[in-house]
Amino acid sequence: MSPVTAKSADPHKALTSERVLVLDFGGQTTQLIARRVREANVYCEIVRHDISADRIRQLAPKGLILSGGPASVYAPGAPKADPEIFSLGIPVLGICYGLQLACDALGGEVKHFEAREFGRAHCQISANGDPLFVDVPEETDVWMSHGDQIASMSEDFEPLARTKTCPIAAVRHRKQKLYGLQFHPEVTHTPIGRRLLSNFVLNICGCQGMWRMENFAQETVKQLRERIGDAQVICGLSGGVDSSVTAALLYQAIGPQLSCILVDNGLLRKDEAGVVIEEFTKHFKTDLHVVSAEERFLGALVGVIDPQEKRRIIGHQFIECFSQEAEKIKNAQFLAQGTLYPDVIESGAAKDGPAATIKLHHNVGGLPDELEFELIEPLRDLFKDEVRQLGLQLGLPEDIVWRHPFPGPGLAVRCLGEVTRDKLQTLRAADAIVIEEIKSADLYRETSQTFAVLLPLQSVGVMGDARTYEGTIAVRSINTDDFMTGDWSRLPHEVLAKISTRIINEVKGVNRVVYDISSKPPATIEWE
């Protein structure tokens, strides 16, 4: 068997034959552009901003989108695109920085303007029936985020829209299928944004919209069967949606040839191990190996306070547990992981992806070479929302498909300071109450991630005329589309009051509950 490795061949060639490429110039919403294109049922990939015109020819996309970015096109060292991309005959849409880059490359001028625009702006559109603006009203709100503007354009361009302080808010080339938008159509603050991106890929690029989850599932199941043959596949289960959908997809493809391993490290949420065991032994009837390792993990964490050291220890212990159990599975040739497309992009593992590695994900390059399995990552082309769609199609219950994200190190990073069994018991009970009340108020699907954090802080309280000196629980709830940025959830006061009352009354050792009202950035979603 070969070391863990991912094949570079496109496993979904038929489904991705019509693709749109997003050239990444460092914008915070680049991934959101790709997601919006996929919502129009068109496959979309994010690639380096400096990808060569020759490589683009090889990939043969139906269209190119130039993303936004923080730089100024006239600044030294500003990211540039291969100028030949404008001569390929492929439709191009520039967004914010992408618009400025295209106009600058084709004879225009970009300057810094004192009248900057950040936030919502009223836009007047004069597109005269242009296919990009089909079903778009002549006046609408858009989301701006720029200090630079187009100062002048070559005669080959004509303006299509304006705002109060931006006379060139949208443009088109008179001879080529080249468009530009100064505003951001990918964000929800631009109501007509989805329509514009759909118009671009369908009307301008001529895509047919073949990227659908039902087709993806059928094609993936077929290819998994061909690749795996009669070998055995090992899949690690965590209780999260990614690993659960990976296992469900493999079960549909190879049935009894799938063996799943659940490492119960004592850091899971309340009843989480039981839910996973029931689902994958009764419903999918997979060969499930449960490793009870609470003593091992908690023993390794004694006295550890530093969050990064916690993560390192938990990761090391997990690999050891997983490896020891995997050795018991005969004829195991493949290892399946729930790697998603954002993981691939942010880790720098995509062949044509952005050059900078943002962070190392545990699913991408996180396993040692001595685990001699061939790697299977059936979800590596998908965003989280697509994974949820796929999970529902595969028959997973909504409780698993819509479960809020859970960090790899589990409750250890939500238990600030040293991790002990008693602290975990307190945190697990408080967290269960938070989730129960959020679900009872029909807010679970309305929020993206909601949980409790146990703080290393005690404070004075009074219970039944007696003075107490006990622990503090922080409640965290975030709304986000992409988990790269997020805003704190405006939970109703009555819901927060009920959560607080229940935790203080029902969870021993807690006399104070606080609510985290910080957004990301500057804060992170998790506390550690």
Coordinates of C-alpha atoms in Angstrom, one line a residue:
M1 CA 0.0 0.0 0.0
S2 CA 1.2 3.5 -0.8
P3 CA 1.4 6.4 1.7
V4 CA -1.7 8.6 2.2
T5 CA -2.0 10.6 -1.0
A6 CA -4.7 12.3 -3.1
K7 CA -5.0 11.7 -6.8
S8 CA -4.8 14.8 -8.9
A9 CA -7.3 13.6 -11.6
D10 CA -10.7 15.3 -11.7
P11 CA -13.1 12.7 -10.3
H12 CA -16.2 14.4 -11.7
K13 CA -15.1 15.3 -15.2
A14 CA -18.6 14.9 -16.7
L15 CA -20.1 17.2 -14.1
T16 CA -17.4 19.8 -14.3
S17 CA -17.1 20.0 -18.1
E18 CA -18.7 23.4 -17.9
R19 CA -16.8 25.4 -15.3
V20 CA -16.2 28.9 -14.3
L21 CA -12.9 30.0 -12.7
V22 CA -12.6 32.7 -10.0
L23 CA -9.2 34.3 -10.0
D24 CA -8.4 35.1 -6.4
F25 CA -6.9 38.5 -5.7
G26 CA -7.2 38.2 -1.9
G27 CA -10.8 39.3 -1.3
Q28 CA -12.5 38.2 1.8
T29 CA -15.6 37.1 -0.2
T30 CA -13.8 35.1 -2.9
Q31 CA -15.2 31.8 -1.7
L32 CA -18.7 33.4 -1.6
I33 CA -18.4 34.2 -5.3
A34 CA -17.8 30.5 -6.1
R35 CA -20.7 29.5 -3.9
R36 CA -23.1 31.9 -5.6
V37 CA -22.1 30.6 -9.1
R38 CA -22.8 27.1 -7.9
E39 CA -26.2 28.2 -6.7
A40 CA -26.9 28.7 -10.4
N41 CA -26.0 25.0 -10.9
V42 CA -22.6 25.8 -12.6
Y43 CA -19.4 24.3 -11.3
C44 CA -16.9 26.9 -10.1
E45 CA -13.3 26.7 -8.9
I46 CA -11.1 29.3 -7.2
V47 CA -7.6 29.6 -8.8
R48 CA -4.5 31.7 -8.4
H49 CA -4.8 35.3 -9.6
D50 CA -1.6 34.8 -11.7
I51 CA -2.7 31.6 -13.3
S52 CA -1.3 31.6 -16.9
A53 CA -3.4 32.0 -20.0
D54 CA -2.0 28.7 -21.2
R55 CA -3.2 26.9 -18.1
I56 CA -6.6 28.5 -18.5
R57 CA -6.7 27.2 -22.1
Q58 CA -6.1 23.7 -20.7
L59 CA -8.9 24.0 -18.2
A60 CA -11.2 25.3 -20.9
P61 CA -13.6 27.3 -18.6
K62 CA -16.8 28.8 -19.9
G63 CA -16.1 32.1 -18.0
L64 CA -13.6 33.9 -15.7
I65 CA -14.5 36.0 -12.7
L66 CA -11.8 38.4 -11.2
S67 CA -12.4 38.7 -7.5
G68 CA -12.1 41.7 -5.2
G69 CA -9.0 42.4 -3.2
P70 CA -7.5 44.8 -0.7
A71 CA -4.7 46.2 -2.9
S72 CA -4.7 49.2 -5.3
V73 CA -4.0 48.3 -8.9
Y74 CA -1.5 51.2 -9.2
A75 CA 0.5 50.3 -6.1
P76 CA 3.9 48.6 -6.4
G77 CA 3.6 44.8 -6.0
A78 CA -0.2 44.8 -6.5
P79 CA -1.4 41.4 -7.7
K80 CA -1.9 41.2 -11.5
A81 CA -3.4 38.8 -13.9
D82 CA -1.8 37.4 -17.0
P83 CA -2.8 40.1 -19.6
E84 CA -3.4 37.4 -22.2
I85 CA -6.5 36.3 -20.4
F86 CA -8.4 39.2 -22.0
S87 CA -7.5 37.8 -25.4
L88 CA -8.7 34.2 -24.9
G89 CA -12.3 34.9 -26.1
I90 CA -13.6 33.7 -22.8
P91 CA -16.2 35.9 -21.0
V92 CA -14.8 37.9 -18.1
L93 CA -16.5 39.5 -15.1
G94 CA -14.4 41.8 -12.9
I95 CA -15.7 42.5 -9.3
C96 CA -14.4 45.6 -7.5
Y97 CA -10.6 45.1 -7.7
G98 CA -11.2 42.8 -10.6
L99 CA -13.1 45.6 -12.5
Q100 CA -10.3 48.1 -11.8
L101 CA -7.7 45.5 -12.9
A102 CA -9.4 44.9 -16.2
C103 CA -9.9 48.6 -17.0
D104 CA -6.3 49.4 -16.0
A105 CA -5.0 46.5 -18.2
L106 CA -7.0 47.7 -21.2
G107 CA -6.2 51.4 -21.3
G108 CA -8.1 52.9 -18.4
E109 CA -7.0 54.7 -15.3
V110 CA -7.7 53.9 -11.6
K111 CA -7.3 56.6 -8.9
H112 CA -7.9 57.0 -5.2
F113 CA -11.0 59.1 -4.5
E114 CA -11.8 61.0 -1.3
A115 CA -15.5 60.0 -1.6
R116 CA -15.0 56.4 -0.6
E117 CA -17.9 53.9 -0.4
F118 CA -18.1 51.3 2.3
G119 CA -21.5 49.7 2.8
R120 CA -24.9 50.0 1.2
A121 CA -25.3 52.4 -1.8
H122 CA -28.2 53.3 -4.1
C123 CA -27.4 52.3 -7.7
Q124 CA -29.0 53.5 -10.9
I125 CA -28.7 51.1 -13.8
S126 CA -28.9 52.0 -17.5
A127 CA -28.1 48.7 -19.2
N128 CA -30.6 48.9 -22.1
G129 CA -31.6 45.2 -22.1
D130 CA -28.0 43.9 -21.7
P131 CA -28.1 40.1 -20.9
L132 CA -26.1 40.7 -17.7
F133 CA -29.0 42.8 -16.3
V134 CA -32.0 40.7 -17.4
D135 CA -34.7 41.0 -14.7
V136 CA -32.7 43.6 -12.8
P137 CA -34.5 46.8 -11.8
E138 CA -33.2 50.2 -13.0
E139 CA -32.7 51.3 -9.4
T140 CA -31.5 49.0 -6.5
D141 CA -29.3 48.9 -3.5
V142 CA -25.8 47.4 -3.8
W143 CA -22.9 46.8 -1.4
M144 CA -19.8 48.8 -2.0
S145 CA -16.3 48.4 -0.4
H146 CA -13.8 50.6 -2.2
G147 CA -11.6 53.7 -1.9
D148 CA -10.3 53.5 -5.5
Q149 CA -12.5 54.1 -8.6
I150 CA -12.3 54.1 -12.4
A151 CA -11.1 57.6 -13.3
S152 CA -11.2 57.1 -17.0
M153 CA -11.8 54.2 -19.5
S154 CA -10.8 53.5 -23.0
E155 CA -13.4 54.1 -25.7
D156 CA -13.9 50.3 -25.9
F157 CA -15.8 50.4 -22.6
E158 CA -19.2 52.0 -21.8
P159 CA -20.7 52.6 -18.3
L160 CA -23.8 50.7 -17.3
A161 CA -24.5 51.9 -13.7
R162 CA -23.7 54.7 -11.3
T163 CA -24.2 55.6 -7.6
K164 CA -24.1 59.1 -6.0
T165 CA -20.4 59.1 -5.6
C166 CA -19.3 56.5 -8.2
P167 CA -20.1 57.4 -11.8
I168 CA -18.8 54.1 -13.1
A169 CA -20.4 51.4 -11.0
A170 CA -20.7 48.9 -13.8
V171 CA -19.2 48.6 -17.3
R172 CA -19.1 46.5 -20.4
H173 CA -16.7 46.2 -23.3
R174 CA -18.2 47.1 -26.7
K175 CA -16.5 44.3 -28.6
Q176 CA -15.7 41.5 -26.1
K177 CA -17.8 39.7 -23.5
L178 CA -16.1 41.6 -20.7
Y179 CA -18.0 43.1 -17.8
G180 CA -17.1 44.8 -14.6
L181 CA -19.0 45.7 -11.3
Q182 CA -17.6 48.1 -8.7
F183 CA -20.0 46.7 -6.2
H184 CA -20.1 43.1 -4.7
P185 CA -22.9 40.9 -6.2
E186 CA -21.9 37.9 -4.1
V187 CA -22.9 39.3 -0.7
T188 CA -26.5 39.2 0.6
H189 CA -26.5 43.0 1.0
T190 CA -26.8 43.3 -2.8
P191 CA -30.3 42.0 -3.4
I192 CA -29.9 41.6 -7.1
G193 CA -26.4 40.0 -6.8
R194 CA -27.5 36.4 -7.2
R195 CA -29.4 37.3 -10.4
L196 CA -26.4 39.1 -11.8
L197 CA -24.0 36.2 -11.3
S198 CA -26.6 33.8 -12.6
N199 CA -27.1 36.0 -15.7
F200 CA -23.4 36.1 -16.3
V201 CA -22.8 32.3 -16.2
L202 CA -26.0 31.4 -18.0
N203 CA -26.6 34.3 -20.4
I204 CA -23.1 35.5 -21.1
C205 CA -21.0 32.3 -20.7
G206 CA -23.7 30.0 -22.1
C207 CA -23.6 27.5 -19.3
Q208 CA -26.4 24.9 -19.1
G209 CA -26.4 24.5 -15.3
M210 CA -25.5 20.8 -14.9
W211 CA -23.9 21.0 -11.4
R212 CA -26.6 19.3 -9.3
M213 CA -26.2 17.3 -6.1
E214 CA -28.3 14.4 -7.4
N215 CA -26.0 14.1 -10.4
F216 CA -22.9 14.5 -8.1
A217 CA -24.1 11.6 -5.9
Q218 CA -24.7 9.3 -8.8
E219 CA -21.4 10.0 -10.5
T220 CA -19.5 9.8 -7.3
V221 CA -21.0 6.5 -6.3
K222 CA -20.1 5.0 -9.7
Q223 CA -16.5 6.2 -9.6
L224 CA -16.0 5.1 -6.0
R225 CA -17.1 1.6 -6.9
E226 CA -14.7 1.5 -9.9
R227 CA -11.8 2.8 -7.9
I228 CA -12.2 0.7 -4.7
G229 CA -13.0 -2.6 -6.3
D230 CA -13.3 -5.3 -3.6
A231 CA -11.0 -3.5 -1.1
Q232 CA -12.0 -2.3 2.4
V233 CA -12.3 1.5 3.2
I234 CA -11.8 3.0 6.6
C235 CA -13.7 6.2 7.5
G236 CA -13.3 8.2 10.7
L237 CA -16.6 9.4 12.3
S238 CA -16.7 12.4 14.5
G239 CA -20.5 13.1 14.7
G240 CA -20.2 16.1 12.4
V241 CA -21.9 16.5 9.1
D242 CA -18.8 16.1 6.9
S243 CA -17.7 12.7 8.2
S244 CA -21.3 11.5 8.3
V245 CA -22.0 12.4 4.7
T246 CA -18.7 10.9 3.6
A247 CA -19.6 7.6 5.4
A248 CA -23.2 7.6 4.0
L249 CA -21.9 8.2 0.4
L250 CA -19.4 5.4 0.7
Y251 CA -22.0 3.1 2.2
Q252 CA -24.2 3.6 -0.8
A253 CA -21.2 2.9 -3.1
I254 CA -19.7 -0.2 -1.4
G255 CA -21.9 -1.3 1.5
P256 CA -20.2 -3.8 3.8
Q257 CA -16.7 -2.9 2.5
L258 CA -16.9 0.2 4.6
S259 CA -15.6 0.2 8.2
C260 CA -16.0 3.3 10.4
I261 CA -14.0 4.2 13.4
L262 CA -15.4 6.5 16.1
V263 CA -12.9 7.6 18.7
D264 CA -14.9 8.5 21.8
N265 CA -12.3 10.7 23.4
G266 CA -14.5 12.0 26.2
L267 CA -14.6 15.4 24.6
L268 CA -17.8 15.0 22.6
R269 CA -21.1 16.8 23.2
K270 CA -23.9 15.2 25.3
D271 CA -25.1 11.9 23.8
E272 CA -23.1 12.5 20.6
A273 CA -21.4 9.1 20.6
G274 CA -24.7 7.4 21.2
V275 CA -26.4 9.2 18.3
V276 CA -23.6 8.3 15.9
I277 CA -23.6 4.6 17.0
E278 CA -27.3 4.3 16.6
E279 CA -27.3 5.9 13.1
F280 CA -24.5 3.9 11.6
T281 CA -25.3 0.5 13.1
K282 CA -29.1 0.5 12.8
H283 CA -29.8 2.7 9.7
F284 CA -26.7 2.2 7.6
K285 CA -25.6 -1.1 9.2
T286 CA -21.9 -0.3 8.8
D287 CA -19.0 -2.1 10.5
L288 CA -18.5 0.5 13.3
H289 CA -15.5 0.3 15.6
V290 CA -15.9 2.4 18.7
V291 CA -12.7 3.2 20.6
S292 CA -13.4 4.2 24.2
A293 CA -10.5 6.5 25.0
E294 CA -11.7 9.0 27.5
E295 CA -9.1 8.0 30.2
R296 CA -6.3 8.2 27.6
F297 CA -7.2 11.7 26.4
L298 CA -7.9 13.2 29.8
G299 CA -4.7 11.7 31.2
A300 CA -2.7 13.3 28.5
L301 CA -4.3 16.7 29.1
V302 CA -3.6 16.9 32.9
G303 CA -2.1 20.3 33.7
V304 CA -2.2 21.5 30.1
I305 CA -3.6 25.1 29.8
D306 CA -2.2 26.4 26.5
P307 CA -4.8 26.0 23.7
Q308 CA -2.3 25.1 21.0
E309 CA -0.7 22.5 23.2
K310 CA -4.2 21.1 23.9
R311 CA -4.8 20.8 20.1
R312 CA -1.4 19.1 19.6
I313 CA -1.9 16.5 22.3
I314 CA -5.5 15.7 21.2
G315 CA -4.3 15.4 17.6
H316 CA -1.5 13.1 18.5
Q317 CA -3.6 10.9 20.7
F318 CA -6.3 10.6 18.0
I319 CA -3.8 9.4 15.4
E320 CA -2.5 6.8 17.8
C321 CA -6.0 5.5 18.7
F322 CA -7.1 5.6 15.1
S323 CA -4.0 3.8 13.8
Q324 CA -4.2 1.0 16.4
E325 CA -7.9 0.4 15.5
A326 CA -7.2 0.6 11.8
E327 CA -4.6 -2.2 12.0
K328 CA -7.4 -4.6 13.1
I329 CA -9.4 -4.1 9.8
K330 CA -8.3 -6.6 7.2
N331 CA -7.9 -5.8 3.5
A332 CA -8.1 -2.1 4.3
Q333 CA -6.5 -0.2 1.4
F334 CA -8.3 3.2 1.5
L335 CA -8.8 5.9 4.1
A336 CA -11.8 8.3 3.6
Q337 CA -11.8 11.8 4.9
G338 CA -14.5 14.5 4.9
T339 CA -12.3 17.2 3.4
L340 CA -14.3 20.1 1.9
Y341 CA -13.4 22.5 -0.9
P342 CA -12.7 25.5 1.5
D343 CA -10.2 23.2 3.4
V344 CA -8.4 22.4 0.1
I345 CA -8.3 26.1 -0.9
E346 CA -7.2 27.4 2.5
S347 CA -4.5 24.7 3.0
G348 CA -3.0 25.5 -0.4
A349 CA -3.6 21.9 -1.5
A350 CA -5.4 22.8 -4.7
K351 CA -3.3 22.5 -7.8
D352 CA -4.3 25.8 -9.3
G353 CA -5.5 27.3 -6.0
P354 CA -4.4 30.5 -4.2
A355 CA -0.6 30.6 -3.5
A356 CA -0.8 31.5 0.2
T357 CA -1.6 28.8 2.8
I358 CA -4.1 30.3 5.2
K359 CA -4.2 27.5 7.7
L360 CA -3.5 23.8 8.0
H361 CA -6.7 21.7 8.3
H362 CA -6.7 18.4 10.0
N363 CA -8.3 16.8 7.0
V364 CA -5.7 18.1 4.5
G365 CA -2.2 16.7 5.0
G366 CA -2.7 16.2 8.7
L367 CA -2.2 12.4 8.8
P368 CA 1.3 10.9 9.0
D369 CA 2.9 8.9 6.1
E370 CA 3.1 5.8 8.2
L371 CA -0.7 5.4 7.8
E372 CA -0.3 3.5 4.5
F373 CA -3.6 4.0 2.9
E374 CA -4.7 5.6 -0.4
L375 CA -6.7 8.7 0.4
I376 CA -10.3 9.1 -0.6
E377 CA -11.9 12.6 -0.3
P378 CA -15.3 12.4 -2.1
L379 CA -16.4 15.8 -0.8
R380 CA -13.3 17.8 -1.7
D381 CA -15.2 19.6 -4.5
L382 CA -18.0 20.7 -2.2
F383 CA -18.9 23.7 0.0
K384 CA -20.7 23.1 3.3
D385 CA -24.1 23.9 2.0
E386 CA -23.7 21.4 -0.8
V387 CA -22.6 18.8 1.7
R388 CA -25.8 19.3 3.6
Q389 CA -27.9 18.9 0.4
L390 CA -26.1 15.7 -0.4
G391 CA -26.6 14.4 3.1
L392 CA -30.4 14.8 2.9
Q393 CA -30.4 13.0 -0.5
L394 CA -28.5 10.1 1.0
G395 CA -31.1 9.7 3.7
L396 CA -29.2 11.1 6.7
P397 CA -31.6 12.6 9.4
E398 CA -31.8 16.3 9.7
D399 CA -30.4 16.2 13.2
I400 CA -27.1 15.1 11.7
V401 CA -27.2 17.1 8.5
W402 CA -28.0 20.4 10.2
R403 CA -25.8 19.9 13.3
H404 CA -23.8 23.0 14.1
P405 CA -20.1 22.7 13.5
F406 CA -17.9 21.2 16.2
P407 CA -14.2 21.8 16.6
G408 CA -11.8 18.8 16.0
P409 CA -10.4 19.0 19.6
G410 CA -14.0 18.9 20.9
L411 CA -15.0 20.4 24.2
A412 CA -11.4 20.8 25.2
V413 CA -11.3 24.2 23.3
R414 CA -14.5 25.3 24.9
C415 CA -13.2 24.5 28.4
L416 CA -10.8 27.3 29.0
G417 CA -7.8 26.4 31.2
E418 CA -7.1 22.9 32.3
V419 CA -9.5 20.2 31.1
T420 CA -10.9 17.9 33.8
R421 CA -13.7 15.4 33.9
D422 CA -15.7 17.5 36.3
K423 CA -15.3 20.6 34.1
L424 CA -16.4 18.7 31.0
Q425 CA -19.4 17.4 32.8
T426 CA -20.4 21.0 33.7
L427 CA -19.8 22.3 30.2
R428 CA -21.6 19.3 28.6
A429 CA -24.7 19.9 30.7
A430 CA -24.7 23.7 30.0
D431 CA -24.2 23.2 26.3
A432 CA -27.1 20.7 26.1
I433 CA -29.4 23.3 27.7
V434 CA -28.3 26.0 25.2
I435 CA -29.0 23.8 22.3
E436 CA -32.3 22.5 23.7
E437 CA -33.6 26.1 24.2
I438 CA -32.4 27.3 20.8
K439 CA -34.2 24.4 19.1
S440 CA -37.3 25.0 21.3
A441 CA -37.4 28.6 20.0
D442 CA -37.0 27.4 16.4
L443 CA -33.7 29.3 16.1
Y444 CA -31.3 26.4 15.5
R445 CA -31.5 26.6 11.7
E446 CA -31.6 30.4 12.0
T447 CA -28.2 30.5 13.7
S448 CA -24.9 29.0 12.2
Q449 CA -23.1 28.0 15.4
T450 CA -24.3 28.2 19.0
F451 CA -22.6 26.7 22.0
A452 CA -21.5 27.2 25.6
V453 CA -18.0 27.9 26.9
L454 CA -16.8 27.2 30.5
L455 CA -14.6 30.1 31.6
P456 CA -11.7 29.7 34.1
L457 CA -13.4 32.3 36.3
Q458 CA -15.4 32.2 39.5
S459 CA -17.5 35.0 40.9
V460 CA -19.7 35.7 43.9
G461 CA -23.3 34.8 43.8
V462 CA -26.3 34.2 46.2
M463 CA -28.4 31.1 46.1
G464 CA -31.1 30.5 48.8
D465 CA -29.7 33.2 51.1
A466 CA -26.2 31.5 50.9
R467 CA -23.1 33.1 49.4
T468 CA -21.6 31.2 46.5
Y469 CA -18.3 31.4 44.7
E470 CA -18.8 29.4 41.5
G471 CA -18.2 29.1 37.8
T472 CA -19.2 31.2 34.7
I473 CA -20.7 30.0 31.4
A474 CA -20.4 32.1 28.3
V475 CA -23.0 31.6 25.5
R476 CA -21.8 32.1 22.0
S477 CA -24.1 32.3 18.9
I478 CA -22.9 33.3 15.4
N479 CA -24.6 34.0 12.1
T480 CA -22.4 33.5 9.1
D481 CA -22.5 32.4 5.4
D482 CA -18.9 31.2 5.2
F483 CA -17.4 31.0 8.7
M484 CA -14.6 33.4 7.6
T485 CA -16.6 36.3 8.9
G486 CA -19.6 36.3 11.2
D487 CA -21.8 38.5 13.4
W488 CA -23.2 37.6 16.8
S489 CA -26.8 36.4 16.8
R490 CA -29.4 38.8 18.1
L491 CA -31.1 36.1 20.2
P492 CA -34.4 37.3 21.8
H493 CA -34.0 38.4 25.4
E494 CA -36.6 35.9 26.6
V495 CA -34.6 33.0 25.1
L496 CA -31.4 34.2 26.7
A497 CA -33.2 34.6 30.0
K498 CA -34.5 31.0 29.9
I499 CA -31.1 29.7 29.0
S500 CA -29.5 31.5 31.9
T501 CA -32.1 30.5 34.4
R502 CA -32.0 26.8 33.4
I503 CA -28.2 26.7 33.5
I504 CA -27.9 28.3 36.9
N505 CA -30.7 26.1 38.4
E506 CA -29.8 22.8 36.7
V507 CA -26.0 22.8 36.3
K508 CA -24.1 22.4 39.5
G509 CA -21.2 24.7 40.0
V510 CA -22.4 27.6 37.9
N511 CA -23.9 30.9 39.3
R512 CA -23.3 33.3 36.3
V513 CA -24.1 33.2 32.6
V514 CA -22.9 35.8 30.1
Y515 CA -23.5 36.3 26.4
D516 CA -20.7 37.0 23.9
I517 CA -21.6 39.9 21.6
S518 CA -18.3 40.1 19.6
S519 CA -18.2 39.5 15.9
K520 CA -15.6 37.8 13.7
P521 CA -13.3 39.7 13.2
P522 CA -11.9 40.9 15.5
A523 CA -12.9 37.9 17.6
T524 CA -12.8 34.3 16.5
I525 CA -15.9 32.0 16.7
E526 CA -14.3 29.6 19.1
W527 CA -12.7 31.0 22.3
E528 CA -9.5 29.0 22.0

